Amino acid sequence: MPVPPATAPAPAPAQGGATPGADPEAAVAAAATAGSDVGRGGRLGPVALVIAAGISVQFGAALAVMIMPRAGAAGVVTLRLAAAALVLLLLCRPRIRGYSRADWGTVVAFGVAMAGMNGLFYQAIDRIPLGPAVTLEVLGPLVLSVVVSRRLVNLLWAALALAGVALLAGHGGEGGGFGGLDPAGAAFALGAGAMWAAYIVFSARTGRRFPQADGLALAMAVAAVISLPLGIAEAGSALLVPGTLVLGVGVAVLSSVLPYTLELLALRRLPAPTFAILMSLEPAIAATAGFLVLGQALSALDALAIALVIAASMGAVRSQSRRQSRVK
């Protein structure tokens, strides 16, 4: 799952989620503020880092599916968020004092969005294949892009994405089109997409209020605290089984710590629009991870539908970045 990129240390105040910026529109257009003066030879490295981060996230989600029979969806979320929070707090050692009530309100809202995004997404992949789940989830940022841009061309991109979803919903083939899937799973994925949109907004706001990755570390701690009662209620003592703990840490590393680190390194050299376009490939990476790790095959219609959503996401990002370049 596209999970949450980090609040990156950089000269610009906002570095975050799938898209930070000085305002919601800029937040949707890019995943971070990064310099655009990148030579042709210097782009391969950061592009490879972003793709590697996406692969890490989705294979981490596939690993999470494998350990859900042990700890349940809520238990896996708790293990992942708690382990990631512990690692980030140790690495960042964020300052606690000196922030206003508004600052803390923002970071708490960021943590709530993070907990909701992860919790709903893991409930979704516990019920439906990984590829379709990420395809539905990515509609959240896409809708946010359309809302804040208020441009006709982005409405057309949204229509293309909805056509892809309708194609999946209209059949129930062996690949698991939405018509043949648990409706609750699809609803959870859509809910995760809505929380992803909220995550983007509050990630940008947190990046403006907290230095480096301090806001991310604090928000991750908030998310872990929120998820803890749910995880204990579902998994109980299973959370303390050594094998489950080890796998949970593996999910945290693959889905949070490693991709955040790779993305932070990439964003120092990669133009933000390029990063956002690469993030649009998440559904395809998820479908590949689902097939290789979980044996979740896709039919031709499923693959076409996912391709439509990817194309719509890329188109929306490119339209937004072109508009911003003309304004400059």
PDB file of C-alpha atoms in Angstrom, residues 58-294:
ATOM      1  CA  GLN A  58       3.827  -3.365  -1.614  1.00  0.00           C
ATOM      2  CA  PHE A  59       5.864  -6.452  -0.760  1.00  0.00           C
ATOM      3  CA  GLY A  60       5.590  -5.371   2.869  1.00  0.00           C
ATOM      4  CA  ALA A  61       1.818  -5.337   2.415  1.00  0.00           C
ATOM      5  CA  ALA A  62       1.991  -8.807   0.881  1.00  0.00           C
ATOM      6  CA  LEU A  63       3.970 -10.016   3.902  1.00  0.00           C
ATOM      7  CA  ALA A  64       1.309  -8.459   6.139  1.00  0.00           C
ATOM      8  CA  VAL A  65      -1.369 -10.535   4.408  1.00  0.00           C
ATOM      9  CA  MET A  66       0.637 -13.667   5.154  1.00  0.00           C
ATOM     10  CA  ILE A  67       0.767 -12.987   8.915  1.00  0.00           C
ATOM     11  CA  MET A  68      -2.859 -11.841   9.268  1.00  0.00           C
ATOM     12  CA  PRO A  69      -3.988 -15.394  10.149  1.00  0.00           C
ATOM     13  CA  ARG A  70      -1.708 -15.120  13.195  1.00  0.00           C
ATOM     14  CA  ALA A  71      -2.594 -11.651  14.473  1.00  0.00           C
ATOM     15  CA  GLY A  72      -5.515 -10.384  12.394  1.00  0.00           C
ATOM     16  CA  ALA A  73      -5.582  -7.189  10.343  1.00  0.00           C
ATOM     17  CA  ALA A  74      -5.747  -4.902  13.397  1.00  0.00           C
ATOM     18  CA  GLY A  75      -2.934  -6.807  15.079  1.00  0.00           C
ATOM     19  CA  VAL A  76      -0.664  -6.449  12.044  1.00  0.00           C
ATOM     20  CA  VAL A  77      -1.393  -2.726  11.872  1.00  0.00           C
ATOM     21  CA  THR A  78      -0.487  -2.375  15.542  1.00  0.00           C
ATOM     22  CA  LEU A  79       2.788  -4.257  15.087  1.00  0.00           C
ATOM     23  CA  ARG A  80       3.710  -2.231  12.040  1.00  0.00           C
ATOM     24  CA  LEU A  81       2.892   1.204  13.463  1.00  0.00           C
ATOM     25  CA  ALA A  82       4.418   0.473  16.875  1.00  0.00           C
ATOM     26  CA  ALA A  83       7.671  -0.838  15.400  1.00  0.00           C
ATOM     27  CA  ALA A  84       7.905   2.015  12.894  1.00  0.00           C
ATOM     28  CA  ALA A  85       7.167   4.594  15.622  1.00  0.00           C
ATOM     29  CA  LEU A  86       9.865   3.135  17.867  1.00  0.00           C
ATOM     30  CA  VAL A  87      12.458   3.227  15.082  1.00  0.00           C
ATOM     31  CA  LEU A  88      11.574   6.779  14.015  1.00  0.00           C
ATOM     32  CA  LEU A  89      11.517   8.106  17.570  1.00  0.00           C
ATOM     33  CA  LEU A  90      14.949   6.611  18.244  1.00  0.00           C
ATOM     34  CA  LEU A  91      16.378   7.977  15.002  1.00  0.00           C
ATOM     35  CA  CYS A  92      14.779  11.433  15.091  1.00  0.00           C
ATOM     36  CA  ARG A  93      14.602  12.070  18.830  1.00  0.00           C
ATOM     37  CA  PRO A  94      12.020  14.806  18.245  1.00  0.00           C
ATOM     38  CA  ARG A  95      11.818  17.795  20.550  1.00  0.00           C
ATOM     39  CA  ILE A  96       8.618  17.808  22.615  1.00  0.00           C
ATOM     40  CA  ARG A  97       8.576  21.306  24.071  1.00  0.00           C
ATOM     41  CA  GLY A  98       8.182  24.627  22.327  1.00  0.00           C
ATOM     42  CA  TYR A  99       5.187  23.820  20.127  1.00  0.00           C
ATOM     43  CA  SER A 100       1.810  25.541  20.186  1.00  0.00           C
ATOM     44  CA  ARG A 101      -1.576  23.936  20.673  1.00  0.00           C
ATOM     45  CA  ALA A 102      -2.184  24.335  16.931  1.00  0.00           C
ATOM     46  CA  ASP A 103       1.069  22.497  16.186  1.00  0.00           C
ATOM     47  CA  TRP A 104       0.037  19.563  18.360  1.00  0.00           C
ATOM     48  CA  GLY A 105      -3.456  19.586  16.872  1.00  0.00           C
ATOM     49  CA  THR A 106      -1.929  19.261  13.418  1.00  0.00           C
ATOM     50  CA  VAL A 107       0.388  16.401  14.332  1.00  0.00           C
ATOM     51  CA  VAL A 108      -2.439  14.568  16.131  1.00  0.00           C
ATOM     52  CA  ALA A 109      -4.671  14.966  13.063  1.00  0.00           C
ATOM     53  CA  PHE A 110      -1.796  13.627  10.944  1.00  0.00           C
ATOM     54  CA  GLY A 111      -1.486  10.628  13.260  1.00  0.00           C
ATOM     55  CA  VAL A 112      -5.243   9.976  13.149  1.00  0.00           C
ATOM     56  CA  ALA A 113      -5.164  10.076   9.342  1.00  0.00           C
ATOM     57  CA  MET A 114      -2.178   7.718   9.330  1.00  0.00           C
ATOM     58  CA  ALA A 115      -3.872   5.259  11.685  1.00  0.00           C
ATOM     59  CA  GLY A 116      -7.086   5.367   9.679  1.00  0.00           C
ATOM     60  CA  MET A 117      -5.318   4.935   6.352  1.00  0.00           C
ATOM     61  CA  ASN A 118      -3.334   1.928   7.535  1.00  0.00           C
ATOM     62  CA  GLY A 119      -6.150   0.353   9.538  1.00  0.00           C
ATOM     63  CA  LEU A 120      -8.686   0.560   6.719  1.00  0.00           C
ATOM     64  CA  PHE A 121      -6.205  -0.576   4.086  1.00  0.00           C
ATOM     65  CA  TYR A 122      -5.185  -3.659   6.044  1.00  0.00           C
ATOM     66  CA  GLN A 123      -8.840  -4.504   6.589  1.00  0.00           C
ATOM     67  CA  ALA A 124      -9.245  -4.230   2.806  1.00  0.00           C
ATOM     68  CA  ILE A 125      -6.341  -6.504   1.852  1.00  0.00           C
ATOM     69  CA  ASP A 126      -7.587  -9.029   4.392  1.00  0.00           C
ATOM     70  CA  ARG A 127     -10.673  -9.353   2.154  1.00  0.00           C
ATOM     71  CA  ILE A 128      -9.707  -8.481  -1.432  1.00  0.00           C
ATOM     72  CA  PRO A 129      -6.557  -8.910  -3.579  1.00  0.00           C
ATOM     73  CA  LEU A 130      -3.742  -6.427  -3.137  1.00  0.00           C
ATOM     74  CA  GLY A 131      -3.787  -4.957  -6.666  1.00  0.00           C
ATOM     75  CA  PRO A 132      -7.490  -4.007  -6.739  1.00  0.00           C
ATOM     76  CA  ALA A 133      -7.247  -2.721  -3.147  1.00  0.00           C
ATOM     77  CA  VAL A 134      -4.464  -0.270  -4.028  1.00  0.00           C
ATOM     78  CA  THR A 135      -6.303   0.685  -7.221  1.00  0.00           C
ATOM     79  CA  LEU A 136      -9.324   1.734  -5.162  1.00  0.00           C
ATOM     80  CA  GLU A 137      -7.190   3.424  -2.531  1.00  0.00           C
ATOM     81  CA  VAL A 138      -5.370   5.621  -5.031  1.00  0.00           C
ATOM     82  CA  LEU A 139      -8.713   7.186  -5.981  1.00  0.00           C
ATOM     83  CA  GLY A 140      -8.504   9.229  -2.758  1.00  0.00           C
ATOM     84  CA  PRO A 141      -5.502  11.341  -3.793  1.00  0.00           C
ATOM     85  CA  LEU A 142      -6.876  11.530  -7.337  1.00  0.00           C
ATOM     86  CA  VAL A 143     -10.201  12.957  -6.134  1.00  0.00           C
ATOM     87  CA  LEU A 144      -8.333  15.414  -3.909  1.00  0.00           C
ATOM     88  CA  SER A 145      -6.334  16.548  -6.930  1.00  0.00           C
ATOM     89  CA  VAL A 146      -9.521  17.168  -8.885  1.00  0.00           C
ATOM     90  CA  VAL A 147     -11.178  19.045  -6.023  1.00  0.00           C
ATOM     91  CA  VAL A 148      -8.318  21.438  -5.350  1.00  0.00           C
ATOM     92  CA  SER A 149      -7.450  22.060  -9.007  1.00  0.00           C
ATOM     93  CA  ARG A 150     -11.006  22.778 -10.241  1.00  0.00           C
ATOM     94  CA  ARG A 151      -9.921  22.241 -13.834  1.00  0.00           C
ATOM     95  CA  LEU A 152     -11.924  20.557 -16.561  1.00  0.00           C
ATOM     96  CA  VAL A 153      -9.008  18.431 -17.713  1.00  0.00           C
ATOM     97  CA  ASN A 154      -8.702  16.880 -14.272  1.00  0.00           C
ATOM     98  CA  LEU A 155     -12.401  16.010 -14.347  1.00  0.00           C
ATOM     99  CA  LEU A 156     -11.640  14.060 -17.505  1.00  0.00           C
ATOM    100  CA  TRP A 157      -8.805  12.231 -15.743  1.00  0.00           C
ATOM    101  CA  ALA A 158     -11.163  11.422 -12.875  1.00  0.00           C
ATOM    102  CA  ALA A 159     -13.698  10.066 -15.366  1.00  0.00           C
ATOM    103  CA  LEU A 160     -11.004   7.815 -16.832  1.00  0.00           C
ATOM    104  CA  ALA A 161     -10.198   6.487 -13.357  1.00  0.00           C
ATOM    105  CA  LEU A 162     -13.872   5.854 -12.634  1.00  0.00           C
ATOM    106  CA  ALA A 163     -14.116   3.982 -15.937  1.00  0.00           C
ATOM    107  CA  GLY A 164     -11.350   1.693 -14.703  1.00  0.00           C
ATOM    108  CA  VAL A 165     -13.185   1.087 -11.430  1.00  0.00           C
ATOM    109  CA  ALA A 166     -16.441   0.459 -13.289  1.00  0.00           C
ATOM    110  CA  LEU A 167     -14.665  -2.073 -15.494  1.00  0.00           C
ATOM    111  CA  LEU A 168     -13.478  -3.951 -12.429  1.00  0.00           C
ATOM    112  CA  ALA A 169     -16.897  -3.737 -10.805  1.00  0.00           C
ATOM    113  CA  GLY A 170     -18.675  -5.023 -13.869  1.00  0.00           C
ATOM    114  CA  HIS A 171     -17.335  -8.553 -13.821  1.00  0.00           C
ATOM    115  CA  GLY A 172     -16.314 -11.224 -11.362  1.00  0.00           C
ATOM    116  CA  GLY A 173     -13.592 -13.085 -13.160  1.00  0.00           C
ATOM    117  CA  GLU A 174     -10.948 -15.349 -11.679  1.00  0.00           C
ATOM    118  CA  GLY A 175      -8.632 -12.409 -11.202  1.00  0.00           C
ATOM    119  CA  GLY A 176     -10.967 -11.003  -8.595  1.00  0.00           C
ATOM    120  CA  GLY A 177     -12.762  -8.130 -10.256  1.00  0.00           C
ATOM    121  CA  PHE A 178     -14.641  -6.020  -7.746  1.00  0.00           C
ATOM    122  CA  GLY A 179     -17.897  -7.641  -8.821  1.00  0.00           C
ATOM    123  CA  GLY A 180     -16.663 -10.909  -7.373  1.00  0.00           C
ATOM    124  CA  LEU A 181     -15.136  -9.514  -4.183  1.00  0.00           C
ATOM    125  CA  ASP A 182     -16.290  -8.867  -0.668  1.00  0.00           C
ATOM    126  CA  PRO A 183     -18.137  -5.498  -0.763  1.00  0.00           C
ATOM    127  CA  ALA A 184     -16.784  -4.675   2.684  1.00  0.00           C
ATOM    128  CA  GLY A 185     -13.235  -5.078   1.367  1.00  0.00           C
ATOM    129  CA  ALA A 186     -13.898  -2.625  -1.462  1.00  0.00           C
ATOM    130  CA  ALA A 187     -15.516  -0.198   0.999  1.00  0.00           C
ATOM    131  CA  PHE A 188     -12.498  -0.418   3.324  1.00  0.00           C
ATOM    132  CA  ALA A 189     -10.175   0.325   0.375  1.00  0.00           C
ATOM    133  CA  LEU A 190     -12.217   3.384  -0.590  1.00  0.00           C
ATOM    134  CA  GLY A 191     -12.168   4.517   3.033  1.00  0.00           C
ATOM    135  CA  ALA A 192      -8.387   4.090   3.080  1.00  0.00           C
ATOM    136  CA  GLY A 193      -8.231   6.284  -0.017  1.00  0.00           C
ATOM    137  CA  ALA A 194     -10.205   9.017   1.747  1.00  0.00           C
ATOM    138  CA  MET A 195      -7.833   8.811   4.704  1.00  0.00           C
ATOM    139  CA  TRP A 196      -4.881   8.917   2.293  1.00  0.00           C
ATOM    140  CA  ALA A 197      -6.199  12.241   0.977  1.00  0.00           C
ATOM    141  CA  ALA A 198      -6.415  13.520   4.570  1.00  0.00           C
ATOM    142  CA  TYR A 199      -2.920  12.159   5.182  1.00  0.00           C
ATOM    143  CA  ILE A 200      -1.596  14.225   2.255  1.00  0.00           C
ATOM    144  CA  VAL A 201      -3.122  17.441   3.569  1.00  0.00           C
ATOM    145  CA  PHE A 202      -1.948  16.993   7.169  1.00  0.00           C
ATOM    146  CA  SER A 203       1.459  15.703   6.092  1.00  0.00           C
ATOM    147  CA  ALA A 204       2.090  19.002   4.314  1.00  0.00           C
ATOM    148  CA  ARG A 205       0.835  21.020   7.288  1.00  0.00           C
ATOM    149  CA  THR A 206       2.959  19.011   9.707  1.00  0.00           C
ATOM    150  CA  GLY A 207       6.013  19.508   7.520  1.00  0.00           C
ATOM    151  CA  ARG A 208       5.579  23.270   7.780  1.00  0.00           C
ATOM    152  CA  ARG A 209       5.312  23.197  11.584  1.00  0.00           C
ATOM    153  CA  PHE A 210       7.931  20.610  12.600  1.00  0.00           C
ATOM    154  CA  PRO A 211      11.602  20.408  11.555  1.00  0.00           C
ATOM    155  CA  GLN A 212      13.002  17.548   9.515  1.00  0.00           C
ATOM    156  CA  ALA A 213      11.189  14.266  10.234  1.00  0.00           C
ATOM    157  CA  ASP A 214      10.167  15.171  13.802  1.00  0.00           C
ATOM    158  CA  GLY A 215       6.514  15.619  12.863  1.00  0.00           C
ATOM    159  CA  LEU A 216       6.411  12.262  11.130  1.00  0.00           C
ATOM    160  CA  ALA A 217       7.926  10.487  14.143  1.00  0.00           C
ATOM    161  CA  LEU A 218       5.432  12.103  16.534  1.00  0.00           C
ATOM    162  CA  ALA A 219       2.487  11.391  14.220  1.00  0.00           C
ATOM    163  CA  MET A 220       3.588   7.774  13.878  1.00  0.00           C
ATOM    164  CA  ALA A 221       3.597   7.519  17.679  1.00  0.00           C
ATOM    165  CA  VAL A 222       0.052   8.930  17.777  1.00  0.00           C
ATOM    166  CA  ALA A 223      -1.044   6.403  15.152  1.00  0.00           C
ATOM    167  CA  ALA A 224       0.542   3.563  17.119  1.00  0.00           C
ATOM    168  CA  VAL A 225      -1.268   4.598  20.310  1.00  0.00           C
ATOM    169  CA  ILE A 226      -4.596   4.770  18.453  1.00  0.00           C
ATOM    170  CA  SER A 227      -4.140   1.319  16.898  1.00  0.00           C
ATOM    171  CA  LEU A 228      -2.900  -0.379  20.070  1.00  0.00           C
ATOM    172  CA  PRO A 229      -6.307  -1.049  21.737  1.00  0.00           C
ATOM    173  CA  LEU A 230      -7.719  -2.435  18.480  1.00  0.00           C
ATOM    174  CA  GLY A 231      -4.729  -4.695  17.969  1.00  0.00           C
ATOM    175  CA  ILE A 232      -4.845  -6.007  21.531  1.00  0.00           C
ATOM    176  CA  ALA A 233      -8.593  -6.611  21.290  1.00  0.00           C
ATOM    177  CA  GLU A 234      -8.205  -8.669  18.097  1.00  0.00           C
ATOM    178  CA  ALA A 235      -4.891 -10.435  18.601  1.00  0.00           C
ATOM    179  CA  GLY A 236      -4.333 -10.407  22.356  1.00  0.00           C
ATOM    180  CA  SER A 237      -1.289 -12.393  23.428  1.00  0.00           C
ATOM    181  CA  ALA A 238      -0.585 -13.381  19.813  1.00  0.00           C
ATOM    182  CA  LEU A 239       1.137 -10.016  19.438  1.00  0.00           C
ATOM    183  CA  LEU A 240       3.839 -11.218  21.833  1.00  0.00           C
ATOM    184  CA  VAL A 241       4.625 -14.481  20.036  1.00  0.00           C
ATOM    185  CA  PRO A 242       8.288 -14.145  18.955  1.00  0.00           C
ATOM    186  CA  GLY A 243       7.647 -15.318  15.391  1.00  0.00           C
ATOM    187  CA  THR A 244       4.787 -12.871  14.944  1.00  0.00           C
ATOM    188  CA  LEU A 245       6.813 -10.051  16.453  1.00  0.00           C
ATOM    189  CA  VAL A 246       9.682 -10.707  14.043  1.00  0.00           C
ATOM    190  CA  LEU A 247       7.361 -10.735  11.036  1.00  0.00           C
ATOM    191  CA  GLY A 248       5.638  -7.583  12.292  1.00  0.00           C
ATOM    192  CA  VAL A 249       8.985  -5.819  12.487  1.00  0.00           C
ATOM    193  CA  GLY A 250       9.665  -7.038   8.945  1.00  0.00           C
ATOM    194  CA  VAL A 251       6.409  -5.441   7.779  1.00  0.00           C
ATOM    195  CA  ALA A 252       7.359  -2.190   9.539  1.00  0.00           C
ATOM    196  CA  VAL A 253      10.782  -2.143   7.893  1.00  0.00           C
ATOM    197  CA  LEU A 254       9.468  -2.979   4.415  1.00  0.00           C
ATOM    198  CA  SER A 255       6.367  -0.775   4.544  1.00  0.00           C
ATOM    199  CA  SER A 256       7.613   2.213   6.554  1.00  0.00           C
ATOM    200  CA  VAL A 257      11.252   2.573   7.547  1.00  0.00           C
ATOM    201  CA  LEU A 258      12.961   1.437   4.313  1.00  0.00           C
ATOM    202  CA  PRO A 259      10.644   3.195   1.812  1.00  0.00           C
ATOM    203  CA  TYR A 260      10.681   6.432   3.840  1.00  0.00           C
ATOM    204  CA  THR A 261      14.482   6.405   3.820  1.00  0.00           C
ATOM    205  CA  LEU A 262      14.701   5.664   0.099  1.00  0.00           C
ATOM    206  CA  GLU A 263      12.181   8.385  -0.740  1.00  0.00           C
ATOM    207  CA  LEU A 264      13.960  10.969   1.398  1.00  0.00           C
ATOM    208  CA  LEU A 265      17.205  10.236  -0.455  1.00  0.00           C
ATOM    209  CA  ALA A 266      15.472  10.410  -3.833  1.00  0.00           C
ATOM    210  CA  LEU A 267      13.586  13.644  -3.118  1.00  0.00           C
ATOM    211  CA  ARG A 268      16.829  15.547  -2.653  1.00  0.00           C
ATOM    212  CA  ARG A 269      17.579  15.160  -6.379  1.00  0.00           C
ATOM    213  CA  LEU A 270      14.290  14.251  -8.040  1.00  0.00           C
ATOM    214  CA  PRO A 271      11.778  16.839  -9.343  1.00  0.00           C
ATOM    215  CA  ALA A 272       8.520  16.612  -7.414  1.00  0.00           C
ATOM    216  CA  PRO A 273       6.246  16.015 -10.454  1.00  0.00           C
ATOM    217  CA  THR A 274       8.408  13.064 -11.494  1.00  0.00           C
ATOM    218  CA  PHE A 275       8.091  11.625  -7.989  1.00  0.00           C
ATOM    219  CA  ALA A 276       4.307  11.986  -8.015  1.00  0.00           C
ATOM    220  CA  ILE A 277       4.030  10.275 -11.400  1.00  0.00           C
ATOM    221  CA  LEU A 278       6.153   7.375 -10.158  1.00  0.00           C
ATOM    222  CA  MET A 279       3.841   7.053  -7.150  1.00  0.00           C
ATOM    223  CA  SER A 280       0.986   6.500  -9.599  1.00  0.00           C
ATOM    224  CA  LEU A 281       2.538   3.133 -10.447  1.00  0.00           C
ATOM    225  CA  GLU A 282       1.634   1.775  -6.994  1.00  0.00           C
ATOM    226  CA  PRO A 283      -1.389  -0.269  -8.200  1.00  0.00           C
ATOM    227  CA  ALA A 284       0.758  -2.073 -10.773  1.00  0.00           C
ATOM    228  CA  ILE A 285       3.474  -2.788  -8.197  1.00  0.00           C
ATOM    229  CA  ALA A 286       0.820  -4.014  -5.766  1.00  0.00           C
ATOM    230  CA  ALA A 287      -0.696  -6.323  -8.372  1.00  0.00           C
ATOM    231  CA  THR A 288       2.770  -7.741  -9.104  1.00  0.00           C
ATOM    232  CA  ALA A 289       3.490  -8.289  -5.398  1.00  0.00           C
ATOM    233  CA  GLY A 290       0.109  -9.943  -4.944  1.00  0.00           C
ATOM    234  CA  PHE A 291       0.801 -12.305  -7.810  1.00  0.00           C
ATOM    235  CA  LEU A 292       4.393 -13.212  -6.851  1.00  0.00           C
ATOM    236  CA  VAL A 293       3.939 -13.520  -3.078  1.00  0.00           C
ATOM    237  CA  LEU A 294       0.265 -14.388  -2.634  1.00  0.00           C
TER     238      LEU A 294
END
